Coordinates of C-alpha atoms and ligand atoms in Angstrom, one line a residue:
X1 CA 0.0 0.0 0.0
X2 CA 1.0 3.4 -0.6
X3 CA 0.7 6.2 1.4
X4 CA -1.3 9.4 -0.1
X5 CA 0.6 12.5 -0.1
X6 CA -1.3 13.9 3.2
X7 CA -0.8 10.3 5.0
X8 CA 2.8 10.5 4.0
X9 CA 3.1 14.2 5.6
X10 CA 1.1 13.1 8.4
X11 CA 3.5 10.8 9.3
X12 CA 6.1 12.7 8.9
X13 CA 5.1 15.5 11.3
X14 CA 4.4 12.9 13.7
X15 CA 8.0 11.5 13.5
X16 CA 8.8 15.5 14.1
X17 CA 6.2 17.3 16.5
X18 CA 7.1 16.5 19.9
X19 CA 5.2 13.9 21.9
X20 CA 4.5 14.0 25.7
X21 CA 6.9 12.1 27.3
X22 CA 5.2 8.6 27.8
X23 CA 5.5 8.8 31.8
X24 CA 3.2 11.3 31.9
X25 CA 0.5 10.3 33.9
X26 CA 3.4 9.4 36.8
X27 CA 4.8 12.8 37.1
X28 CA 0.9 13.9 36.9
X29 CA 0.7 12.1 39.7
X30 CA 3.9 12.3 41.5
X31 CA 3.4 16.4 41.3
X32 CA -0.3 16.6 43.0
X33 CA 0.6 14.5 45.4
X34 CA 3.8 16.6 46.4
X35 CA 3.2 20.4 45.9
X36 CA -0.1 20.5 44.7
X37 CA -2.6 23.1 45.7
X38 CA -6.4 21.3 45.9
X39 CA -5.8 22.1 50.0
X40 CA -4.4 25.2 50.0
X41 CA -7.4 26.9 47.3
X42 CA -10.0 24.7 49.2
X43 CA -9.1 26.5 52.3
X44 CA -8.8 29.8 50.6
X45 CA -12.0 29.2 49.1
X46 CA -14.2 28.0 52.1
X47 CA -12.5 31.1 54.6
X48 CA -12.5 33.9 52.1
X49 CA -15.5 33.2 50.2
X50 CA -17.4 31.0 52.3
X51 CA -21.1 30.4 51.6
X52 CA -21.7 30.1 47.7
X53 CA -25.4 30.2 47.7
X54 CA -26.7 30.8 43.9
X55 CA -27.8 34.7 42.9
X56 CA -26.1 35.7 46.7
X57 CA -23.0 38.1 46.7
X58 CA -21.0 34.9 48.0
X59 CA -21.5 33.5 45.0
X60 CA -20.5 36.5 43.1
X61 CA -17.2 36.2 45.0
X62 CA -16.8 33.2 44.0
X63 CA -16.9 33.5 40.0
X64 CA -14.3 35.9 40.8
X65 CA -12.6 34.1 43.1
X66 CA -12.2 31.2 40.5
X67 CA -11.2 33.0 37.4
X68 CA -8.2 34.7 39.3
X69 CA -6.9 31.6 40.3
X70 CA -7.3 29.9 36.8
X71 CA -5.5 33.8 35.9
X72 CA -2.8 33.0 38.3
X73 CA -2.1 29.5 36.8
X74 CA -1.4 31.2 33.5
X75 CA -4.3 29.5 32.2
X76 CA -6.8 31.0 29.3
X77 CA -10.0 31.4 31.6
X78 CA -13.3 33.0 30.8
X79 CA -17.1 33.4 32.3
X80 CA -20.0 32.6 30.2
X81 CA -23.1 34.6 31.4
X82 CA -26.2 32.0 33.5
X83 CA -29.5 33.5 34.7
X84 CA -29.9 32.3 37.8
X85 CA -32.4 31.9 40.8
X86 CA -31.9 34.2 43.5
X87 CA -33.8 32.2 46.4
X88 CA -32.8 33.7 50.0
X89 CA -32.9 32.2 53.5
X90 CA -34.5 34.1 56.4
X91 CA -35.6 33.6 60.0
X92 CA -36.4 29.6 60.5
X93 CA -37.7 28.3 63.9
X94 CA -40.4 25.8 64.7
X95 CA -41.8 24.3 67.8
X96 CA -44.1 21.7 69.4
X97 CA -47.5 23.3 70.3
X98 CA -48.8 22.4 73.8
X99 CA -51.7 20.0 73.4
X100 CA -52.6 16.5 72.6
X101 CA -49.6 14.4 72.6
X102 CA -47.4 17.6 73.5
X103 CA -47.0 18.3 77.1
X104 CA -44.7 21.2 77.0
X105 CA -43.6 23.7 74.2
X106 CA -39.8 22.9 72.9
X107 CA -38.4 23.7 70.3
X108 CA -37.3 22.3 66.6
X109 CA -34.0 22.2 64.7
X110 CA -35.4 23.1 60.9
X111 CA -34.0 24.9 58.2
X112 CA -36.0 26.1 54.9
X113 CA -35.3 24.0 51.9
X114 CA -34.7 25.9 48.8
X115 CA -37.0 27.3 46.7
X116 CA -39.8 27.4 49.6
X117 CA -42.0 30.5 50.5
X118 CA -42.0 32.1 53.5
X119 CA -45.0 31.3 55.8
X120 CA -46.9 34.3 57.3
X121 CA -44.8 36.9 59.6
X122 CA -47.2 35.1 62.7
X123 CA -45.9 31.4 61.1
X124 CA -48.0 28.1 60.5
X125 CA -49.6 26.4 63.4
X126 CA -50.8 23.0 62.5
X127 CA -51.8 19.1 63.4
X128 CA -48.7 17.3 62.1
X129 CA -49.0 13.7 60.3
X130 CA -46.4 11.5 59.1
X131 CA -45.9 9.5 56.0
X132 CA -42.5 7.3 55.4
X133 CA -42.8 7.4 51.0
X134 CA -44.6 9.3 48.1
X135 CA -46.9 6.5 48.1
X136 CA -48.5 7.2 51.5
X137 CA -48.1 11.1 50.5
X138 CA -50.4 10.7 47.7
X139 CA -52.8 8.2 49.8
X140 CA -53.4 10.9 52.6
X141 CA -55.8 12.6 50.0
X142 CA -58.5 14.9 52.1
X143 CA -56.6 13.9 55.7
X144 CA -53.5 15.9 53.9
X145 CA -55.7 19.2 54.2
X146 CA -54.5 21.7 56.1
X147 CA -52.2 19.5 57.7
X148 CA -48.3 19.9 58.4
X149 CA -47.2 16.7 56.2
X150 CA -44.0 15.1 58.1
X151 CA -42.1 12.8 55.6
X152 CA -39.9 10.6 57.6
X153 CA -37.4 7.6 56.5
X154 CA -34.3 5.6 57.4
X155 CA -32.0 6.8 55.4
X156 CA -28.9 5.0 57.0
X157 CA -25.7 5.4 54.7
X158 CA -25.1 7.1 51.8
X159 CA -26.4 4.8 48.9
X160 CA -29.8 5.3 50.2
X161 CA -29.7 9.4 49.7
X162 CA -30.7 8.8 45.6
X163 CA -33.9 7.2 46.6
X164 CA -34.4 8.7 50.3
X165 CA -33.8 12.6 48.1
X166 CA -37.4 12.5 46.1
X167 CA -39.2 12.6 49.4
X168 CA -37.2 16.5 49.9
X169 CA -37.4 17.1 45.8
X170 CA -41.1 15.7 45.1
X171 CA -42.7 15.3 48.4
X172 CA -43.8 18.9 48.9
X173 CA -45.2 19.8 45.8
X174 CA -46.9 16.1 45.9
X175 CA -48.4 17.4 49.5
X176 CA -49.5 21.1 48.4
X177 CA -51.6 19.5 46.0
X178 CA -53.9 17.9 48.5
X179 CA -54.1 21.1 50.6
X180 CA -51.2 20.8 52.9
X181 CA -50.6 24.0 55.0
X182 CA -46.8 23.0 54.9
X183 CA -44.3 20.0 54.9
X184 CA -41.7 18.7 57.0
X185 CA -39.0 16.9 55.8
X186 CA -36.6 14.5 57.9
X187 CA -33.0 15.8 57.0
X188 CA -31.2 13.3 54.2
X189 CA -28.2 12.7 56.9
X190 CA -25.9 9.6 57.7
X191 CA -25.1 11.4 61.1
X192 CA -26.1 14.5 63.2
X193 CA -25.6 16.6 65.9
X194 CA -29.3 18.0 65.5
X195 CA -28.1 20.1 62.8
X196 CA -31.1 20.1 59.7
X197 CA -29.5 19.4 56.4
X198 CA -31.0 21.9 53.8
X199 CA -31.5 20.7 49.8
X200 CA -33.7 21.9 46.9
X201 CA -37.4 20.8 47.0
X202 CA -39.4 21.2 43.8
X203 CA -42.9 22.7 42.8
X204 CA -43.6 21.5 39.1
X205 CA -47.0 20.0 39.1
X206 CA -48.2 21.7 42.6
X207 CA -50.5 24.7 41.8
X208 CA -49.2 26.9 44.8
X209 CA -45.4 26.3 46.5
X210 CA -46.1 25.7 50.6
X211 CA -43.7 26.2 53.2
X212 CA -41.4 23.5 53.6
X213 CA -38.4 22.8 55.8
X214 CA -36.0 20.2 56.7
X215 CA -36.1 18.8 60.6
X216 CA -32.9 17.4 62.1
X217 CA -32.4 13.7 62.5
X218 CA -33.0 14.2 66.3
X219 CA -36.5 16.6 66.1
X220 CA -37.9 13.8 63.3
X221 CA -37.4 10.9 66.1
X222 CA -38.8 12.7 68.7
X223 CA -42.1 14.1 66.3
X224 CA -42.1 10.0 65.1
X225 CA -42.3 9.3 69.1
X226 CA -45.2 11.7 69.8
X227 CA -47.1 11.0 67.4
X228 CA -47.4 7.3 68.6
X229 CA -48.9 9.1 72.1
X230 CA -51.2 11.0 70.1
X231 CA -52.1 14.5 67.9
X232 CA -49.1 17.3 67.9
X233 CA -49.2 20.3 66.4
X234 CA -46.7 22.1 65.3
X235 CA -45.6 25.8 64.3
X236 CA -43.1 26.8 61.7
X237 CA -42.2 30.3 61.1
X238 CA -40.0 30.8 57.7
X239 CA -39.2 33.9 56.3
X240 CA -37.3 32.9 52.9
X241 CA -38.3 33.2 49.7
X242 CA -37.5 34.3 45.9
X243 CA -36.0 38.3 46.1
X244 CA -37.0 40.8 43.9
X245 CA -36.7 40.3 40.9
X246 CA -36.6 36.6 41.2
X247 CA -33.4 35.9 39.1
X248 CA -29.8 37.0 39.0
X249 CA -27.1 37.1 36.7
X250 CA -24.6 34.7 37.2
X251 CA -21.7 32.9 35.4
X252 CA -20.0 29.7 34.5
X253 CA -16.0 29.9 34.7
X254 CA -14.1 28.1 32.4
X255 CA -10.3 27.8 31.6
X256 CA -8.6 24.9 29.7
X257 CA -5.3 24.0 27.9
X258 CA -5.4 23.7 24.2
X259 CA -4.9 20.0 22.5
X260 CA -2.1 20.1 20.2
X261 CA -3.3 17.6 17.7
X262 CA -7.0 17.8 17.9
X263 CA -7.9 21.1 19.5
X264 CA -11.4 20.7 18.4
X265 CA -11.8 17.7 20.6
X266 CA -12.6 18.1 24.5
X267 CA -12.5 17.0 27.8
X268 CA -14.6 18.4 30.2
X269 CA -13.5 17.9 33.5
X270 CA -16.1 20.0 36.0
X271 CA -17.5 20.6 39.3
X272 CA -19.9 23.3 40.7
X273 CA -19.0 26.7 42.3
X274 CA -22.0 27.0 43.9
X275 CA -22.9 25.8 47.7
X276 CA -25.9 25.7 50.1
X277 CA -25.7 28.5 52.2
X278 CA -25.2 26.9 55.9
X279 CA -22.1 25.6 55.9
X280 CA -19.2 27.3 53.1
X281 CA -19.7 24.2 50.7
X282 CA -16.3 22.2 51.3
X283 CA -17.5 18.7 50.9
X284 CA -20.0 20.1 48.6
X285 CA -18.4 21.4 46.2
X286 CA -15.5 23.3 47.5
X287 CA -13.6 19.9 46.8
X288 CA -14.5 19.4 43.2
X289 CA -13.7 22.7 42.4
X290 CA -10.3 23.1 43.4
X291 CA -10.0 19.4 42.3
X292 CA -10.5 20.3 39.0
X293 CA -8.4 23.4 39.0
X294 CA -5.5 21.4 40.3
X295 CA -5.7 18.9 37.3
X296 CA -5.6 21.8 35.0
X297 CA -2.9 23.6 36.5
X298 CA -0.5 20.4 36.6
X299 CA -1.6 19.3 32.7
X300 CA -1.0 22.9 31.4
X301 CA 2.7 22.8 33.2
X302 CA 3.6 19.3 31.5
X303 CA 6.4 19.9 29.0
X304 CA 3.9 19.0 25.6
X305 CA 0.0 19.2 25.4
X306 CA -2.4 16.8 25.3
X307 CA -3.7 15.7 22.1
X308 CA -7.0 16.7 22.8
X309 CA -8.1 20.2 24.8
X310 CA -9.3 20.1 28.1
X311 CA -11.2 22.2 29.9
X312 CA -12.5 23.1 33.3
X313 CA -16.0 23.8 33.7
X314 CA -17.1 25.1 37.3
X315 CA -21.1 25.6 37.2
X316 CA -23.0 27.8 39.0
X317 CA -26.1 26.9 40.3
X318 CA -26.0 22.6 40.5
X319 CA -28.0 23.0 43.9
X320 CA -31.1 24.4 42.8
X321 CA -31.8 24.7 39.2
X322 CA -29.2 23.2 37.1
X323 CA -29.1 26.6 35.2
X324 CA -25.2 26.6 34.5
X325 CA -25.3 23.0 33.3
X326 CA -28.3 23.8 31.0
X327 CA -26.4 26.7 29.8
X328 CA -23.2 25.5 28.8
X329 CA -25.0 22.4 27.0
X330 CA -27.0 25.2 24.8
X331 CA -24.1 27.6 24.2
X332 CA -21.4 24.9 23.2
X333 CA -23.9 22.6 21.4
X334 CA -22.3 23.1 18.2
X335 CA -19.4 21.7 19.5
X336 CA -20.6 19.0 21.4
X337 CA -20.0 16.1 18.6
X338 CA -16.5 16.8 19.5
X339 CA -16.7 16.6 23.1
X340 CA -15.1 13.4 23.6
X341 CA -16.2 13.0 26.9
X342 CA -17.1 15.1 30.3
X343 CA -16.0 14.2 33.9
X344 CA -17.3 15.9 37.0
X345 CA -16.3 15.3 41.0
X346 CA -19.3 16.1 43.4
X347 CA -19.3 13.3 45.6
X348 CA -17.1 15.1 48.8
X349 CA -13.2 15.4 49.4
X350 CA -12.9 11.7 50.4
X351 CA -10.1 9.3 48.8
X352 CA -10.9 8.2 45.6
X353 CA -11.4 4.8 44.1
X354 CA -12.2 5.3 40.7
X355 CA -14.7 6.2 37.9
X356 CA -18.5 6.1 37.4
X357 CA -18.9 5.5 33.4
X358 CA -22.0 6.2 31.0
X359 CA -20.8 5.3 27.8
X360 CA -20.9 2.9 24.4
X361 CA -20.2 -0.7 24.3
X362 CA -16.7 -0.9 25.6
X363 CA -16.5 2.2 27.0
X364 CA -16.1 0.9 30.8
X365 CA -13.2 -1.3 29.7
X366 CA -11.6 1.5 28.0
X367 CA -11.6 3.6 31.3
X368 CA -10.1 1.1 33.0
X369 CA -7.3 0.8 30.6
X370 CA -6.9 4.8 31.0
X371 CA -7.4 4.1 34.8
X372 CA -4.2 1.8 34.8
X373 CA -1.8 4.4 36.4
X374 CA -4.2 4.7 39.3
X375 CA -4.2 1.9 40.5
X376 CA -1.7 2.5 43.0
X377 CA -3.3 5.1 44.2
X378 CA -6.4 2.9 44.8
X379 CA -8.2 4.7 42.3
X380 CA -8.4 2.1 39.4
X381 CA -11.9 1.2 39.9
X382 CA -14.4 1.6 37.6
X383 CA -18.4 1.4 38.2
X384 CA -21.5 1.9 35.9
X385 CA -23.7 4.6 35.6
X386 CA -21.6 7.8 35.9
X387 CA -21.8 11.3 35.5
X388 CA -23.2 14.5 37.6
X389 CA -25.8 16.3 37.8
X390 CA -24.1 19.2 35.6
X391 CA -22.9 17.2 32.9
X392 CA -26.8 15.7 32.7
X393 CA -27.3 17.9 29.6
X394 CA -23.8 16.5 28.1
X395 CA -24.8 13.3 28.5
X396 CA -28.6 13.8 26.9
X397 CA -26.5 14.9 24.1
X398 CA -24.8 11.8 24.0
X399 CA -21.4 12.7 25.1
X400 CA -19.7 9.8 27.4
X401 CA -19.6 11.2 30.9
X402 CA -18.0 9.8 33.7
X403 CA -18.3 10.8 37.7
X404 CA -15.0 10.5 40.0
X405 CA -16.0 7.7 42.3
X406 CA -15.1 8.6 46.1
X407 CA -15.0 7.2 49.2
X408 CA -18.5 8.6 50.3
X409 CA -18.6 7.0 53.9
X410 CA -19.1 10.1 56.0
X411 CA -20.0 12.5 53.2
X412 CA -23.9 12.5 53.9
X413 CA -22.2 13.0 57.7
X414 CA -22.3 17.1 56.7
X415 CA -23.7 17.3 53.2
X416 CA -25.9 20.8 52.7
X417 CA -25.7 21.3 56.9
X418 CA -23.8 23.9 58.5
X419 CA -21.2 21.5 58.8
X420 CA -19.7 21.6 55.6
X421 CA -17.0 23.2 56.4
X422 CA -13.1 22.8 55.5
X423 CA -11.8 20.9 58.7
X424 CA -14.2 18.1 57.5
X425 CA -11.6 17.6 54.8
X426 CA -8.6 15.0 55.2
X427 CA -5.7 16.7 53.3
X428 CA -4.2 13.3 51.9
X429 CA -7.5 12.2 50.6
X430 CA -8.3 15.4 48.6
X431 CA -4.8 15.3 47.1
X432 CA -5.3 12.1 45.9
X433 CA -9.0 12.8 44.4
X434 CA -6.9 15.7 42.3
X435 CA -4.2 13.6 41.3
X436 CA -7.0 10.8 40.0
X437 CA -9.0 13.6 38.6
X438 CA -5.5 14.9 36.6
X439 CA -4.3 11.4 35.8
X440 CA -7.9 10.6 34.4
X441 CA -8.1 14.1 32.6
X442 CA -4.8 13.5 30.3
X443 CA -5.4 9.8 29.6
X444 CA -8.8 11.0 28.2
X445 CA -7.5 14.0 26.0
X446 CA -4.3 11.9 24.8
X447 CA -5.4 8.3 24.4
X448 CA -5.3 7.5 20.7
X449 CA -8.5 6.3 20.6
X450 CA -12.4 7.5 22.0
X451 CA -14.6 7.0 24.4
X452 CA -17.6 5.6 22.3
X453 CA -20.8 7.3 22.2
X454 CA -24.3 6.1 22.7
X455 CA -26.4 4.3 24.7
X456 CA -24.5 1.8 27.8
X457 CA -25.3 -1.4 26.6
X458 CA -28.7 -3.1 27.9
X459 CA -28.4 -4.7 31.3
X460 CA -28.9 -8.2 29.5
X461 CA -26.5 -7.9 27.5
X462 CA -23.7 -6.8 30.2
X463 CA -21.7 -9.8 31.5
X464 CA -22.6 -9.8 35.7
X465 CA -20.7 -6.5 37.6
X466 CA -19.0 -8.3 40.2
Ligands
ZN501 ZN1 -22.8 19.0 44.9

């Protein structure tokens, strides 16, 4: 066979063009783990910025906060506009209402979850009545009027918070239907020191929002106690609510480091800027973020790009509206053929262990080819289903996407509760999650091959995940 004339000078600029040096992913490695600076920025970040909540000045801070550092790495960064929610927290108290099964007043640990209205400035008084599902939500029909609806479970550990979440994202609206005067919700927490953990609840399908608040772990045992003596009431005061107007203007902030082969193609490796407002959002997603500015900042100082470009995408507004996500799926979707795949870390600073993958046919064993100089590290796994809640809209456009897998033991410990906070965060750990995150980045942007596209193959067809 011979060569055409572009083959022929296509191999002869490879023979010439310089070529990363084959250890790469090692000294990738080697550096994050020995000066890098996932700790230092996360500690920066959670004490200078703190709280991150989406539309609120701390969030502000924090698109500016993020494209400085990317600035200071010598990286080409930029913001891309996002219309965003501007929900604020108020004053939040409840207590138990003297009657009934209720001996004496005491008071309630709640917090409002977000996107709730306020209840009147004199607050809600009303009989409270537990259900444990959506099922048994919907069932209360008429005896839901009027009512306080407590939704209470057993969430234990952390792989129970993806089916344990709908009752704090679809139980209220499910509730105001029938007539509820509000809903309490028992805080999605694998520990607790009576502190509520706060999350988004959502309204489509319910004709009018009602107030609706977390309860800490603590308050939702001892309202599942009383009510076995007999009727309590409750009443919840909440002052939060949309501000006026009911959006702000926001922004993604993106940086990457451009492939020197196929600049067209991209890796996406993301996390989300924004936080709940309780805690200052290290777990959640403090970590991810400087996670993924520490891969950049050690790919862009290797001697020879990537084949491919990568890029950083930190979102604003994962917590409650997916608005950045959306956005950058829209405003990029001409160039989403060539995205060759999209990685995001939101799963807490704990070690890592390896990669969540939605992909083609093969695509798993691929990333656990690309995985191969993790394993030391202990982050060689791979898992199915991967992704983040960012990268959704990547994925619905069929780009592979993958999720850094983590140690998630005590994550649900603090997640959206005031005690998100940096000294949650084991330095060793979150050094390692950068290093996989780095490692994982390059092996996608310079393997010689894709990730394939389309649909993970059907469950029967999968030999058995062990
Ligand atoms: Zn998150």
């Amino acid at each position: 066979v011979i060569p055409s004339p572009s083959l022929a000078l296509s191999l002869l600029l490879a023979a010439t063009a310089p070529v990363p040096p084959a250890d790469t992913p090692a000294r990738l490695l080697g550096a994050t783990l020995a000066d890098g600076q996932a700790v230092a920025r996360l500690a920066d970040l959670t004490d200078t910025v703190g709280p991150r909540l989406t539309g609120s000045p701390g969030a502000a801070a924090a698109v500016a906060w993020a494209l400085r550092g990317f600035k200071a790495d010598g990286l080409e960064a930029w913001t891309e506009p996002v219309t965003v929610p501007a929900w604020r927290r108020g004053e939040e108290r409840a207590a138990l209402v003297p009657g009934g099964a209720v001996a004496r007043a005491q008071p309630l640990a709640v917090t409002a979850l977000g996107n709730s209205p306020a209840t009147p400035a004199s607050g809600v008084t009303a009989e409270v009545i537990e259900v444990r599902s959506l099922e048994e939500a919907a069932a209360l029909g008429e005896r839901a009027r009027g009512r306080l609806v407590f939704f209470n479970h057993s969430m234990g550990a952390g792989q129970g918070y993806g089916d344990t979440a709908q009752l704090r994202t679809r139980g209220p609206a499910a509730v105001a239907r029938l007539g509820a005067a509000g809903a309490l919700v028992r805080s999605l927490a694998t520990a607790t020191l009576r502190d509520p953990h706060t999350g988004m609840t959502s309204w489509t399908g319910a004709a009018a929002p009602i107030p609706a608040a977390a309860v800490s772990v603590e308050d939702a045992e001892l309202l599942h106690r009383l009510l076995a003596r007999g009727p309590v009431r409750v009443g919840l005061t909440l002052g939060c609510g949309f501000a006026t107007p009911p959006t702000a203007e926001s922004a993604n902030v993106l940086a990457e480091v451009r492939g020197r082969e196929r600049p067209g193609e991209v890796v996406v490796i993301s996390a989300h800027l924004d936080s709940w407002d309780l805690g200052t959002g290290a777990v959640d997603d403090g970590a991810g973020v400087v996670m993924v500015m520490e891969a950049l900042r050690q790919i862009a100082r290797q001697p020879v790009a990537p084949r491919r470009t990568v890029r950083a995408v930190l979102f604003m507004n994962e917590e409650n509206g997916l608005e950045g996500g959306q956005d950058y799926a829209r405003r990029h979707a001409a160039e989403l053929p060539g995205h060759v795949a999209a990685v995001e870390a939101d799963a807490g600073a704990g070690r890592p262990l390896g990669f969540s993958v939605t992909a083609g046919e093969g695509g798993e064993a691929l990333v656990a080819r690309l995985a191969r100089p993790l394993t030391g590290l202990g982050a060689g796994g791979v898992t199915g289903h991967g992704g983040g809640a960012d990268i959704g809209p990547l994925q619905d456009a069929g780009v592979p996407v993958l999720g850094l897998w983590q140690d998630t033991t005590r994550y649900f410990d603090w997640h959206h509760s005031a005690a998100d906070t940096f000294d949650k965060v084991v330095p060793a750990e979150l050094s390692a999650a950068a290093a996989a995150m780095g490692v994982m980045a390059w092996q996608l942007a310079e393997a010689p091959e894709r990730l394939p596209r389309g649909p993970p193959p059907a469950p029967a067809a999968s030999p058995a995940r062990r």
